[in-house]
Short mmCIF file of C-alpha atoms (C1' of nucleotides) and ligand atoms in Angstrom, two decimals:
data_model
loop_
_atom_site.label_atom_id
_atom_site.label_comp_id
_atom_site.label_asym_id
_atom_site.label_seq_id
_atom_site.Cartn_x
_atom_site.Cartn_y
_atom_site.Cartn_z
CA UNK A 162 111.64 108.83 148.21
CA UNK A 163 108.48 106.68 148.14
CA UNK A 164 107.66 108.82 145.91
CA UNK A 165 108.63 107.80 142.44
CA UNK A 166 105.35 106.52 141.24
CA UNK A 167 104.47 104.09 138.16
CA UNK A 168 103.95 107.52 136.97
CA UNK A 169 102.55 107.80 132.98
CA UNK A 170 104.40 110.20 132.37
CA UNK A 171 103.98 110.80 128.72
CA UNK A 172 102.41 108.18 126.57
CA UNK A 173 103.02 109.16 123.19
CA UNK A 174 100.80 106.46 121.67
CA UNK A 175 98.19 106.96 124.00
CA UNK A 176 97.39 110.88 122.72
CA UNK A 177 98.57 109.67 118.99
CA UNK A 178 95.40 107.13 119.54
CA UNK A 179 93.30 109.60 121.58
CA UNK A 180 93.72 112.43 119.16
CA UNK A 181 93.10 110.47 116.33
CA UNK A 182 89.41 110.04 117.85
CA UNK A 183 89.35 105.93 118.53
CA UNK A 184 88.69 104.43 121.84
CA UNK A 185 92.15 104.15 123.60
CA UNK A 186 92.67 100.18 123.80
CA UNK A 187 95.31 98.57 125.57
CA UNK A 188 95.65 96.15 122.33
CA UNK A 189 95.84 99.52 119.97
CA UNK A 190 98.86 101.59 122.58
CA UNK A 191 100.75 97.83 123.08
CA UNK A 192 100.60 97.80 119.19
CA UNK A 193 101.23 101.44 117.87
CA UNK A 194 104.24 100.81 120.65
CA UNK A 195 105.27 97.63 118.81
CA UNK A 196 105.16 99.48 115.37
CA UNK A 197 106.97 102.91 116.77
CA UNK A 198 109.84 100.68 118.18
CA UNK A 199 110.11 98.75 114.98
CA UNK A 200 113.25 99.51 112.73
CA UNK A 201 111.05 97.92 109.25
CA UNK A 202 107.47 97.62 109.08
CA UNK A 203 106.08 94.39 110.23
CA UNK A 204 103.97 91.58 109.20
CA UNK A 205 101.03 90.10 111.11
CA UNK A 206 102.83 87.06 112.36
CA UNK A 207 105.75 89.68 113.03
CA UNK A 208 103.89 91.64 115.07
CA UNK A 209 102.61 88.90 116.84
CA UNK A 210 105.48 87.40 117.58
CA UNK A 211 106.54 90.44 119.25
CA UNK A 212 103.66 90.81 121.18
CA UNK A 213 103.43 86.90 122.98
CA UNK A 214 107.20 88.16 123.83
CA UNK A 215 105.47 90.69 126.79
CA UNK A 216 103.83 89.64 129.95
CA UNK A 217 100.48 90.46 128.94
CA UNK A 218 98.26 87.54 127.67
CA UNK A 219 98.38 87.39 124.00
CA UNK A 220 95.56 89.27 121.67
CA UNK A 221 93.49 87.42 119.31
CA UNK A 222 94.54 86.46 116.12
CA UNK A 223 91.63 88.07 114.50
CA UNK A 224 91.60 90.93 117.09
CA UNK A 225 95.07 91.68 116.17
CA UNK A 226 94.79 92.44 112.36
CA UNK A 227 91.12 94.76 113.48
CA UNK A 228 93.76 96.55 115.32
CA UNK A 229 96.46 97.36 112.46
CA UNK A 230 93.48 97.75 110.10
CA UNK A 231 92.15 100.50 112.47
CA UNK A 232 95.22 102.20 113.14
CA UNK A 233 95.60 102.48 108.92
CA UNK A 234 91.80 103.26 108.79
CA UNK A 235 92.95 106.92 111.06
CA UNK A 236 96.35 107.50 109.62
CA UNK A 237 98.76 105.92 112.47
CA UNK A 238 99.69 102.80 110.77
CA UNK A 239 100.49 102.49 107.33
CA UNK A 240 100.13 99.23 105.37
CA UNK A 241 102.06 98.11 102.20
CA UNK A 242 102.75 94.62 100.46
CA UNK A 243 106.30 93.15 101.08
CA UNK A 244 107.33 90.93 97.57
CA UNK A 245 106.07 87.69 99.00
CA UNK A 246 102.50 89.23 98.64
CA UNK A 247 102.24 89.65 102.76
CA UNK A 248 101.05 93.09 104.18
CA UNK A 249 103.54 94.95 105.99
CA UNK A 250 102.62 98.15 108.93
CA UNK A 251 104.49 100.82 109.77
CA UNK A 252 104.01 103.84 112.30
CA UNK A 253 102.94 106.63 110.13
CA UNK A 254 105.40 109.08 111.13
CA UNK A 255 108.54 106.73 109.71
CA UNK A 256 106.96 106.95 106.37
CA UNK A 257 105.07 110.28 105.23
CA UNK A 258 108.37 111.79 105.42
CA UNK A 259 109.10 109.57 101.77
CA UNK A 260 106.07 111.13 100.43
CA UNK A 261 107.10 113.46 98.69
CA UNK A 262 110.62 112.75 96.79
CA UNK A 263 111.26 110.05 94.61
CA UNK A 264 113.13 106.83 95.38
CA UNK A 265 115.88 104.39 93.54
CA UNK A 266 115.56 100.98 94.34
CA UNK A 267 118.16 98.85 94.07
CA UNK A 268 117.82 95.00 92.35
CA UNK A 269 120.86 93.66 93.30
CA UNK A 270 120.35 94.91 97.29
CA UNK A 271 117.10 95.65 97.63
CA UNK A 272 118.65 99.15 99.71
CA UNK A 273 116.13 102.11 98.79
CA UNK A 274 117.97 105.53 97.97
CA UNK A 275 115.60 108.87 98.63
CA UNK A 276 116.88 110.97 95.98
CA UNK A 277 116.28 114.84 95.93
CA UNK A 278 113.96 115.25 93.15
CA UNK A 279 110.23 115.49 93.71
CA UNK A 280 107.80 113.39 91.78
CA UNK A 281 106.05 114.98 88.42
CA UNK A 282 102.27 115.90 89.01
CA UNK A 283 100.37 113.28 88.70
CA UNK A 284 98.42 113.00 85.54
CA UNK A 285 94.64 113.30 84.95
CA UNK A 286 92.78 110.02 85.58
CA UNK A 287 89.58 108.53 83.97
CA UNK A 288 86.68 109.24 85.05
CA UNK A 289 86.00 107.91 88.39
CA UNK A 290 89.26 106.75 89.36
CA UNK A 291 90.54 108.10 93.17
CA UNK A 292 94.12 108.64 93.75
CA UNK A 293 95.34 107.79 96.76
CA UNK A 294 99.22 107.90 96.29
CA UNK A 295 102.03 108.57 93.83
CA UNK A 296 105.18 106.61 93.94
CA UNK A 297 108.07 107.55 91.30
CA UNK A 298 110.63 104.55 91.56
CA UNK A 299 113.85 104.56 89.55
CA UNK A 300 115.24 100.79 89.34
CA UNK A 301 118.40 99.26 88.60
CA UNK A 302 121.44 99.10 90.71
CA UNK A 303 122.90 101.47 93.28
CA UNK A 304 126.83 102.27 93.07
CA UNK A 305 128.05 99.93 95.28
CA UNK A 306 126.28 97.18 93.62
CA UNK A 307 127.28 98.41 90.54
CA UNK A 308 130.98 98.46 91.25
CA UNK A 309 131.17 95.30 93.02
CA UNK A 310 129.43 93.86 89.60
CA UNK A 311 132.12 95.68 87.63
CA UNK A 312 134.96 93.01 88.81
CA UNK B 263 90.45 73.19 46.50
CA UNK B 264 90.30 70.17 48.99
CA UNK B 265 93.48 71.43 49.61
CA UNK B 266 92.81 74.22 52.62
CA UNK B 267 94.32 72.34 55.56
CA UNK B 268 93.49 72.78 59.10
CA UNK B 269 96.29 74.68 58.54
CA UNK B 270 98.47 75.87 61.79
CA UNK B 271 99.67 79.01 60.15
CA UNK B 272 102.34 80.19 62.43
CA UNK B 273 102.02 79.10 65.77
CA UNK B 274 103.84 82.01 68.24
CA UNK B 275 103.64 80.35 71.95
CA UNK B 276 104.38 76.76 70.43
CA UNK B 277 107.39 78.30 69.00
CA UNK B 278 108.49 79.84 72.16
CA UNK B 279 107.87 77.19 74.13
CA UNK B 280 109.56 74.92 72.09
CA UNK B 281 112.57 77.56 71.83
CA UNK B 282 112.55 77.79 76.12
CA UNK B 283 113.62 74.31 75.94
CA UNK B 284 110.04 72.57 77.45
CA UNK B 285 107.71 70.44 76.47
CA UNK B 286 104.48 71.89 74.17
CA UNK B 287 101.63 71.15 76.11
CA UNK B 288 98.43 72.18 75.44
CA UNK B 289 97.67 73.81 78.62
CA UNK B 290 101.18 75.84 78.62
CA UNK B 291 100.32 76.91 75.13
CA UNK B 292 97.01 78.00 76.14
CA UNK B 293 98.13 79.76 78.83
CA UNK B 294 100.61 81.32 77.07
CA UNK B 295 98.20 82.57 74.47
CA UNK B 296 96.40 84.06 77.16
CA UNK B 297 99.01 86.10 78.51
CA UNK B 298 100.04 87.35 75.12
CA UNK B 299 96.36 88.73 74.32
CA UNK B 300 96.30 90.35 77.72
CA UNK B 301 96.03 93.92 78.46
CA UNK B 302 97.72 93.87 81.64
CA UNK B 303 98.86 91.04 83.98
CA UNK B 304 96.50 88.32 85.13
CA UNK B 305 96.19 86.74 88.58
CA UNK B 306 95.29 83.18 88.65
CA UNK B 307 92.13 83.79 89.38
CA UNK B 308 91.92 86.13 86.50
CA UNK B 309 93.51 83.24 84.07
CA UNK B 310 90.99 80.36 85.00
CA UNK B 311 88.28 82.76 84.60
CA UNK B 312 89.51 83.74 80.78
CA UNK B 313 90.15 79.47 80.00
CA UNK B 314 86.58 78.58 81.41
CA UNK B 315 85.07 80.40 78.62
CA UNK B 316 87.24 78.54 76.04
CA UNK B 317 85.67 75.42 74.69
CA UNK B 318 88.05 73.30 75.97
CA UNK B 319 87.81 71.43 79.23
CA UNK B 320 89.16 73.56 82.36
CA UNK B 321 92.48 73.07 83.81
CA UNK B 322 93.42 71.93 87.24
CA UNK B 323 93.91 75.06 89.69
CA UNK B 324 97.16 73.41 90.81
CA UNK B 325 98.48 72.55 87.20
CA UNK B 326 97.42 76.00 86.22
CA UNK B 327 99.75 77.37 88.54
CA UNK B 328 102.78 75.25 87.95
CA UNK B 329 102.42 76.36 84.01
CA UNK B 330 102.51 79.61 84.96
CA UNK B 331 105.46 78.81 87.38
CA UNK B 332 107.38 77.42 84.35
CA UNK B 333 106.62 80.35 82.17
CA UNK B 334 108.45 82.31 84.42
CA UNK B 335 110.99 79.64 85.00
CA UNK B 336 111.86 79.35 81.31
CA UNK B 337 111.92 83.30 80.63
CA UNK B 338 108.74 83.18 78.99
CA UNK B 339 106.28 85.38 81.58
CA UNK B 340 106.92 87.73 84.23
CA UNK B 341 105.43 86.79 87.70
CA UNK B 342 105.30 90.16 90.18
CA UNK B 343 102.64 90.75 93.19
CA UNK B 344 99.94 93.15 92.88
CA UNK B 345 98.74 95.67 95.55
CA UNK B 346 96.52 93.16 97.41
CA UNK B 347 99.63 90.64 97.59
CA UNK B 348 98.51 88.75 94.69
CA UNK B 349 100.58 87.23 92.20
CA UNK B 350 100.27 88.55 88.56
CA UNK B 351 101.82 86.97 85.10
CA UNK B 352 102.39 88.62 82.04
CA UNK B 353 104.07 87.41 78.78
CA UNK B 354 107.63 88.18 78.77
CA UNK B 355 107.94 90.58 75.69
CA UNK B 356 105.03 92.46 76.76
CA UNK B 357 106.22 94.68 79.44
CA UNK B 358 108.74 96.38 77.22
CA UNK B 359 105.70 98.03 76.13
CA UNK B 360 104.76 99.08 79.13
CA UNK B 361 108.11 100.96 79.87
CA UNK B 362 107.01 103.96 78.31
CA UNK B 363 104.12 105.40 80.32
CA UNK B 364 102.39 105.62 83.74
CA UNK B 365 100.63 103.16 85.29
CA UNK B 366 97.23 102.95 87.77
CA UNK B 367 97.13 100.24 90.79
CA UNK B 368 94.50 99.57 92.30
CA UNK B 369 94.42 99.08 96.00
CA UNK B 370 91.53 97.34 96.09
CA UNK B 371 90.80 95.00 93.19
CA UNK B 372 95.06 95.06 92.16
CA UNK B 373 94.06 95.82 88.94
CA UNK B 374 96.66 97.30 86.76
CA UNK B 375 95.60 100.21 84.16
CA UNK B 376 97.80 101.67 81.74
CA UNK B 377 97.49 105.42 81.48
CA UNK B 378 98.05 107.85 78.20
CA UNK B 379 100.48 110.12 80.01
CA UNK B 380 104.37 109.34 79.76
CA UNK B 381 106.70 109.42 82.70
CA UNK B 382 109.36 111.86 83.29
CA UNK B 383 112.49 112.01 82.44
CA UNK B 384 114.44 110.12 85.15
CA UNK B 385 116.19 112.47 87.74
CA UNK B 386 120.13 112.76 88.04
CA UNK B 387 121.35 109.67 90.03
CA UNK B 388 123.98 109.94 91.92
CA UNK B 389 127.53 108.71 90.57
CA UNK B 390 127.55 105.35 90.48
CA UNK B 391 124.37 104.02 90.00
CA UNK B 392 122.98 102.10 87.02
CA UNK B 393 119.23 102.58 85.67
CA UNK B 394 117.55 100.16 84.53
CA UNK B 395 113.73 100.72 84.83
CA UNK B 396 111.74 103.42 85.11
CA UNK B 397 108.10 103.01 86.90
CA UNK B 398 105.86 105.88 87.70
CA UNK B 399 102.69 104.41 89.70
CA UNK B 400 100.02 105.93 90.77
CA UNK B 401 97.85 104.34 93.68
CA UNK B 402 94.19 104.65 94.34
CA UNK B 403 91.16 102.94 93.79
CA UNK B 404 89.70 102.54 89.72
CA UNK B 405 86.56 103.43 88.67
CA UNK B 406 84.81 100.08 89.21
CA UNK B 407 85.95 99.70 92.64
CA UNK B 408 84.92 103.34 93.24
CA UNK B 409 81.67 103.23 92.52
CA UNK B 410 80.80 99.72 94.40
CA UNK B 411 82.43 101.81 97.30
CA UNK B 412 80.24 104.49 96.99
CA UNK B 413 77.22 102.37 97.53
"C1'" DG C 108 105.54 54.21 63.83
"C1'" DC C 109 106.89 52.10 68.50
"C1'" DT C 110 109.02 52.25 73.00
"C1'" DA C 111 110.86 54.07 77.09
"C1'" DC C 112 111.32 57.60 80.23
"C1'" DA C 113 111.15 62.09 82.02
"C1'" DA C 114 108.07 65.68 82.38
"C1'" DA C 115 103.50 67.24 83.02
"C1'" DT C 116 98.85 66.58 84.82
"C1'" DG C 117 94.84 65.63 88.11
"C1'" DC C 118 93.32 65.00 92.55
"C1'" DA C 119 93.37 65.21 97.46
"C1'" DA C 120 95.20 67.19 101.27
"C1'" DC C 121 97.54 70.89 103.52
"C1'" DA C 122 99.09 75.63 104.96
"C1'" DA C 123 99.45 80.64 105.52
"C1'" DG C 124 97.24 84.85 105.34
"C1'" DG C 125 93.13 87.17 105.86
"C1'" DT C 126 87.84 87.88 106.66
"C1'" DT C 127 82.99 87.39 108.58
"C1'" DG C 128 79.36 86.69 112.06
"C1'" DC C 129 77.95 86.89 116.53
"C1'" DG C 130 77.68 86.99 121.42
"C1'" DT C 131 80.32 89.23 125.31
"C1'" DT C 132 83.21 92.82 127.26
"C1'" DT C 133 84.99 97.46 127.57
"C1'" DA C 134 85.87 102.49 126.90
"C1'" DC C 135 83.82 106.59 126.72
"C1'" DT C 136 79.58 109.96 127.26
"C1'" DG C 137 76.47 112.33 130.01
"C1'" DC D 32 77.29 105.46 137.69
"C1'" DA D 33 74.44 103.88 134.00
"C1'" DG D 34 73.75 103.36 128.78
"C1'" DT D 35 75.71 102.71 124.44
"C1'" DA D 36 78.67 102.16 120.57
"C1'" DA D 37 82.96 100.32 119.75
"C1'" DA D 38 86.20 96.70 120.46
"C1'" DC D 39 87.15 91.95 121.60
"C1'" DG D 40 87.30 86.63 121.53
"C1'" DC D 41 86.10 82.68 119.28
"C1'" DA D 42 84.62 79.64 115.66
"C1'" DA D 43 84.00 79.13 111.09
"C1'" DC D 44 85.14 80.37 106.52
"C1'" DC D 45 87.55 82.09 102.26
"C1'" DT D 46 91.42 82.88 98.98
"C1'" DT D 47 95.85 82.14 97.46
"C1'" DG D 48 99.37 79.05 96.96
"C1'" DT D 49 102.00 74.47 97.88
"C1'" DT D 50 103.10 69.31 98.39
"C1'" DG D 51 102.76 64.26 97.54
"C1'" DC D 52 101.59 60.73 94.68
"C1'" DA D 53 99.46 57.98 91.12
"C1'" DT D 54 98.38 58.48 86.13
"C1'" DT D 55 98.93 60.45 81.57
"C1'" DT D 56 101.49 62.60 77.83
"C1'" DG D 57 105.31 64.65 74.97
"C1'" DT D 58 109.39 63.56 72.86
"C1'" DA D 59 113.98 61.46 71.88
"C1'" DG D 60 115.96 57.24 70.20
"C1'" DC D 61 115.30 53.51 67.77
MN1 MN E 623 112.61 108.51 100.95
MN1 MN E 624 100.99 99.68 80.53
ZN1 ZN E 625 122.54 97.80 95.71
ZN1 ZN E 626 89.73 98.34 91.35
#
DNA sequence: GCTACAAATGCAACAAGGTTGCGTTTACTG
DNA sequence: CAGTAAACGCAACCTTGTTGCATTTGTAGC
């Protein structure tokens, strides 16, 4: 006994951060932590809602979106726009995994099906345009929608 | 002679509009002719720019947006948010066009371009569900934005 | 055509989301 | 244990979009 110490014993954001060759901040572990716990990706005000929730003072507003901007900027976090037109983060992990199949979104739901197929290749582009991503979404409504519709 | 009228041929927005069920204004039916003669969908932004250089005077940024809140309200344009989180209109009819083939976004400037390749043919979906759309995006950064980056 | 009234407009103020500039603090390097 | 570049806090600013209210305008009914 008296032994048990505060011991770190593995802090997966810590080497996610470390490896990814950014300073190790406690306001970048506190919130890759945030995003890796998160079931959906999170908005700014989300994220800082979650945050104030912990003993540790509060980060700056501005400080705060540097943070999930860096985290994108070396491939941890990944940022998309939610239908109200406000940015969303994820942990990077949660996502790649849907990079390569195609998805089925639902109208009536809003669920989002991964079906099996893989997307085309992507055609060529113009000159000088980069691509960055491909995303192949079917839309319409998913069966249970469907029969529920059907009454 | 003497007879050539300032003749309003065939009017296609007034029609519409009138048809929706609204009042003709001028600024809806301006608006409305913009969207029509657009390539892809404008932001705001986008919009007041193309009426400035119009002769008539410029519209209110507030009234602006609540005729192109109407449009959509009425049936007549299609509101959707662009990969910055900015809201884009486009005339109603128009985006049956756009069904058939692939589509660049922008990440940076949300610009939409439409590409000459066609999508896919749609995976099998599992039993059940209903297609409706079909939308093969590609994501990336277009030419313009490229080479400002580059700089 | 005129009138009355709802609908649409202009203007000012507000709000959320996001960015920039700059001086101070902090994490890493040697 | 420095020295230094990166990160942080704070204030100010920008863009996108909304709300309230007084004034103007389109249109239905006469
Ligand atoms: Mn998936
Ligand atoms: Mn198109
Ligand atoms: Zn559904
Ligand atoms: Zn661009």
């Amino acid at each position: 006994m008296a032994r048990a110490p505060a011991a770190p014993v593995a802090d997966v954001s810590v080497d996610l951060i470390r490896a990814a060759g950014v300073k190790v901040t406690r306001g970048r572990v506190r919130v890759l932590d945030a995003l890796h716990a998160a079931r959906q990706p999170l908005s700014h005000a989300e994220m800082e809602m979650r945050l104030d929730e912990g003993s540790e003072p509060a980060m700056d507003r501005v400080t705060l979106y540097r943070i999930l901007d860096s985290l994108v900027a070396c491939g941890l976090a990944l940022k998309a726009v939610d239908t109200r037109g406000v940015f969303r983060f994820s942990a990077a992990g949660a996502q790649r995994q849907h990079a390569n199949h195609v998805h089925f979104r639902c109208t009536d739901c809003g669920g989002v099906f991964c079906l099996k197929a893989e997307p085309p290749p992507p055609p060529r582009l113009p000159r000088g345009f980069r691509l960055n991503e491909l995303a192949f979404d079917l839309r319409g409504t998913c069966a249970g929608c469907s029969s529920r519709e059907a009454v």
